[in-house]
CSV table of C-alpha atoms in Angstrom, one decimal:
chain,number,residue,atom,x,y,z
A,1,MET,CA,-22.9,-57.4,-162.3
A,2,LYS,CA,-25.9,-59.3,-161.1
A,3,PRO,CA,-25.3,-62.9,-159.9
A,4,ALA,CA,-27.2,-65.4,-162.0
A,5,GLY,CA,-30.0,-67.2,-160.1
A,6,LEU,CA,-31.2,-70.7,-160.5
A,7,LYS,CA,-34.1,-71.3,-162.9
A,8,ARG,CA,-37.1,-73.3,-161.9
A,9,LYS,CA,-39.7,-74.5,-164.3
A,10,ARG,CA,-43.2,-74.1,-163.1
A,11,SER,CA,-45.2,-77.3,-163.3
A,12,ASN,CA,-48.8,-77.4,-164.5
A,13,ILE,CA,-50.4,-79.1,-161.5
A,14,ALA,CA,-53.9,-78.6,-162.9
A,15,LEU,CA,-53.2,-81.0,-165.8
A,16,SER,CA,-51.4,-83.7,-163.7
A,17,THR,CA,-53.9,-83.7,-160.8
A,18,GLY,CA,-57.2,-82.8,-162.4
A,19,ARG,CA,-57.5,-79.7,-160.1
A,20,LYS,CA,-59.0,-76.5,-161.4
A,21,LYS,CA,-56.5,-74.0,-162.9
A,22,ARG,CA,-56.3,-70.6,-161.1
A,23,PRO,CA,-57.9,-67.9,-163.2
A,24,ASP,CA,-55.6,-65.7,-165.3
A,25,TYR,CA,-55.3,-62.0,-164.3
A,26,GLU,CA,-54.4,-59.0,-166.3
A,27,ASP,CA,-50.7,-59.2,-165.4
A,28,SER,CA,-50.5,-62.9,-166.1
A,29,THR,CA,-48.9,-64.0,-169.3
A,30,GLU,CA,-48.0,-67.3,-170.8
A,31,ASP,CA,-44.4,-66.1,-171.2
A,32,GLU,CA,-43.8,-66.2,-167.5
A,33,ASP,CA,-43.0,-69.9,-167.2
A,34,ASP,CA,-39.6,-69.3,-165.7
A,35,TYR,CA,-38.6,-67.2,-162.7
A,36,GLU,CA,-35.2,-66.7,-161.0
A,37,ILE,CA,-34.4,-67.9,-157.5
A,38,PRO,CA,-31.8,-65.5,-156.1
A,39,LEU,CA,-28.6,-66.9,-154.8
A,40,ALA,CA,-27.8,-66.6,-151.1
A,41,GLY,CA,-26.0,-63.4,-150.2
A,42,VAL,CA,-26.5,-59.8,-149.1
A,43,MET,CA,-29.3,-57.9,-150.9
A,44,LYS,CA,-29.0,-54.1,-150.7
A,45,PRO,CA,-31.1,-51.6,-152.6
A,46,ASP,CA,-29.5,-48.7,-154.4
A,47,ILE,CA,-29.6,-46.4,-151.4
A,48,THR,CA,-27.2,-45.0,-148.9
A,49,PHE,CA,-27.8,-46.2,-145.3
A,50,PHE,CA,-27.2,-44.1,-142.2
A,51,GLY,CA,-23.4,-43.9,-141.5
A,52,GLU,CA,-22.4,-44.9,-145.0
A,53,ASP,CA,-20.5,-42.6,-147.3
A,54,LEU,CA,-22.3,-41.1,-150.3
A,55,PRO,CA,-21.0,-42.1,-153.7
A,56,ALA,CA,-18.2,-39.9,-155.0
A,57,THR,CA,-20.5,-38.8,-157.8
A,58,PHE,CA,-22.6,-36.9,-155.2
A,59,HIS,CA,-19.9,-34.4,-154.4
A,60,ASP,CA,-18.6,-34.2,-157.9
A,61,ARG,CA,-22.0,-33.5,-159.4
A,62,LEU,CA,-22.8,-30.9,-156.7
A,63,VAL,CA,-19.5,-29.0,-157.3
A,64,GLN,CA,-19.2,-29.3,-161.0
A,65,HIS,CA,-22.8,-29.2,-162.2
A,66,ASP,CA,-25.7,-28.6,-159.8
A,67,ARG,CA,-24.2,-25.7,-157.8
A,68,GLY,CA,-24.2,-23.4,-160.8
A,69,LEU,CA,-27.6,-24.4,-162.1
A,70,VAL,CA,-29.8,-24.4,-159.0
A,71,ASP,CA,-32.2,-21.5,-158.7
A,72,LEU,CA,-34.4,-22.7,-155.7
A,73,VAL,CA,-34.0,-25.3,-153.0
A,74,VAL,CA,-37.0,-26.9,-151.2
A,75,ILE,CA,-36.1,-29.1,-148.3
A,76,ILE,CA,-39.0,-31.3,-147.1
A,77,GLY,CA,-39.3,-33.5,-144.0
A,78,THR,CA,-35.8,-33.8,-142.6
A,79,SER,CA,-34.0,-32.5,-139.5
A,80,LEU,CA,-30.7,-32.1,-141.6
A,81,LYS,CA,-28.7,-33.6,-138.8
A,82,VAL,CA,-26.5,-35.9,-140.9
A,83,ALA,CA,-23.6,-34.8,-143.0
A,84,PRO,CA,-22.8,-34.4,-145.9
A,85,VAL,CA,-26.4,-33.7,-147.0
A,86,SER,CA,-26.8,-31.3,-144.1
A,87,GLU,CA,-23.9,-29.3,-145.6
A,88,VAL,CA,-25.4,-28.8,-149.0
A,89,SER,CA,-27.5,-25.8,-148.0
A,90,GLY,CA,-24.4,-23.8,-146.9
A,91,PHE,CA,-22.5,-24.8,-150.0
A,92,LEU,CA,-25.0,-23.2,-152.4
A,93,PRO,CA,-24.7,-19.5,-153.6
A,94,PRO,CA,-26.3,-17.1,-151.1
A,95,ALA,CA,-28.6,-15.8,-153.8
A,96,VAL,CA,-30.4,-19.1,-154.1
A,97,PRO,CA,-33.6,-19.0,-152.1
A,98,GLN,CA,-34.0,-21.9,-149.7
A,99,LEU,CA,-37.4,-23.1,-148.3
A,100,TYR,CA,-37.7,-25.5,-145.4
A,101,ILE,CA,-40.8,-27.6,-144.8
A,102,SER,CA,-41.0,-29.8,-141.7
A,103,ARG,CA,-42.8,-30.3,-138.4
A,104,GLU,CA,-40.0,-28.9,-136.3
A,105,PRO,CA,-37.7,-26.0,-137.1
A,106,CYS,CA,-34.1,-26.7,-138.0
A,107,GLN,CA,-32.0,-25.0,-135.3
A,108,HIS,CA,-28.6,-25.1,-137.0
A,109,ILE,CA,-29.4,-23.7,-140.4
A,110,ASP,CA,-31.1,-20.4,-141.3
A,111,PHE,CA,-33.4,-20.8,-144.3
A,112,ASP,CA,-35.0,-18.0,-146.2
A,113,ILE,CA,-38.5,-19.3,-145.3
A,114,ASP,CA,-39.4,-21.9,-142.7
A,115,MET,CA,-42.8,-23.6,-143.1
A,116,LEU,CA,-43.6,-25.7,-140.1
A,117,GLY,CA,-46.4,-28.3,-139.9
A,118,ASP,CA,-47.3,-31.7,-141.4
A,119,CYS,CA,-45.6,-31.7,-144.8
A,120,ASP,CA,-48.9,-32.7,-146.5
A,121,THR,CA,-50.7,-29.7,-144.9
A,122,VAL,CA,-48.0,-27.3,-146.0
A,123,ILE,CA,-47.8,-28.6,-149.6
A,124,THR,CA,-51.6,-28.5,-149.8
A,125,GLU,CA,-51.7,-24.9,-148.9
A,126,LEU,CA,-48.8,-23.9,-151.2
A,127,CYS,CA,-50.6,-25.6,-154.1
A,128,ARG,CA,-53.8,-23.8,-153.2
A,129,ARG,CA,-52.0,-20.4,-153.2
A,130,ALA,CA,-50.3,-21.2,-156.5
A,131,GLY,CA,-53.7,-21.9,-158.0
A,132,TRP,CA,-53.0,-25.6,-158.6
A,133,ASP,CA,-55.9,-28.0,-158.2
A,134,LEU,CA,-54.3,-30.7,-156.1
A,135,GLN,CA,-56.6,-33.8,-155.7
A,136,HIS,CA,-55.7,-36.4,-153.1
A,137,ASP,CA,-57.6,-38.4,-150.5
A,138,MET,CA,-55.5,-37.0,-147.7
A,139,ILE,CA,-56.4,-33.4,-148.4
A,140,LYS,CA,-58.8,-32.1,-145.8
A,141,GLU,CA,-61.5,-29.7,-146.9
A,142,ASN,CA,-61.5,-27.7,-143.6
A,143,GLY,CA,-58.9,-25.2,-144.7
A,144,ILE,CA,-55.5,-24.4,-143.4
A,145,ASP,CA,-54.6,-21.8,-140.9
A,146,VAL,CA,-51.2,-20.1,-141.6
A,147,GLN,CA,-49.6,-17.9,-138.9
A,148,LEU,CA,-46.3,-16.0,-138.8
A,149,GLU,CA,-44.5,-17.2,-135.7
A,150,GLU,CA,-43.9,-14.6,-133.1
A,151,GLY,CA,-40.4,-13.2,-133.1
A,152,TYR,CA,-39.6,-14.3,-136.7
A,153,ASP,CA,-39.9,-12.6,-140.1
A,154,SER,CA,-40.1,-15.7,-142.2
A,155,ARG,CA,-41.2,-18.6,-140.0
A,156,PHE,CA,-44.8,-19.8,-140.5
A,157,SER,CA,-46.8,-22.5,-138.9
A,158,PHE,CA,-49.4,-24.4,-140.9
A,159,LYS,CA,-52.3,-26.1,-139.1
A,160,LEU,CA,-55.6,-27.7,-140.3
A,161,LYS,CA,-58.6,-25.7,-139.2
A,162,ASP,CA,-61.1,-27.4,-136.9
A,163,ALA,CA,-64.0,-29.0,-138.7
């Protein structure tokens, strides 16, 4: 339950002092005369911080629901060094393909395909190869060089080509 905050009425300084009123903007409405002042206390978003346990629903849903429905896993931008999320990959059925996208290879888990490079670069190239027209300011027009890393069958490096 959310603690109730104190209500403060906004005064209309422009009328009482003769000063000019600030212009209304698109998101301004006359209905916003009240706003809540939060009470003192700990404010925490609905996330799990490092070192905290995940909610029980994480494990329950993984075991009872998601494990049987998943048909592809794409892991992007993490070293997978913190349990229990790092253990999810090994918990899934072996027939489920697992793709890993990150700057550095994950040394303790073998994925079906490793795609190494800046995540934006890898995703841009995957979208291009899938025929998707991805439009974004961060996409470089130079092209992307994809190389199979020596000694590996399924580890690729993705790098922007020089301009």
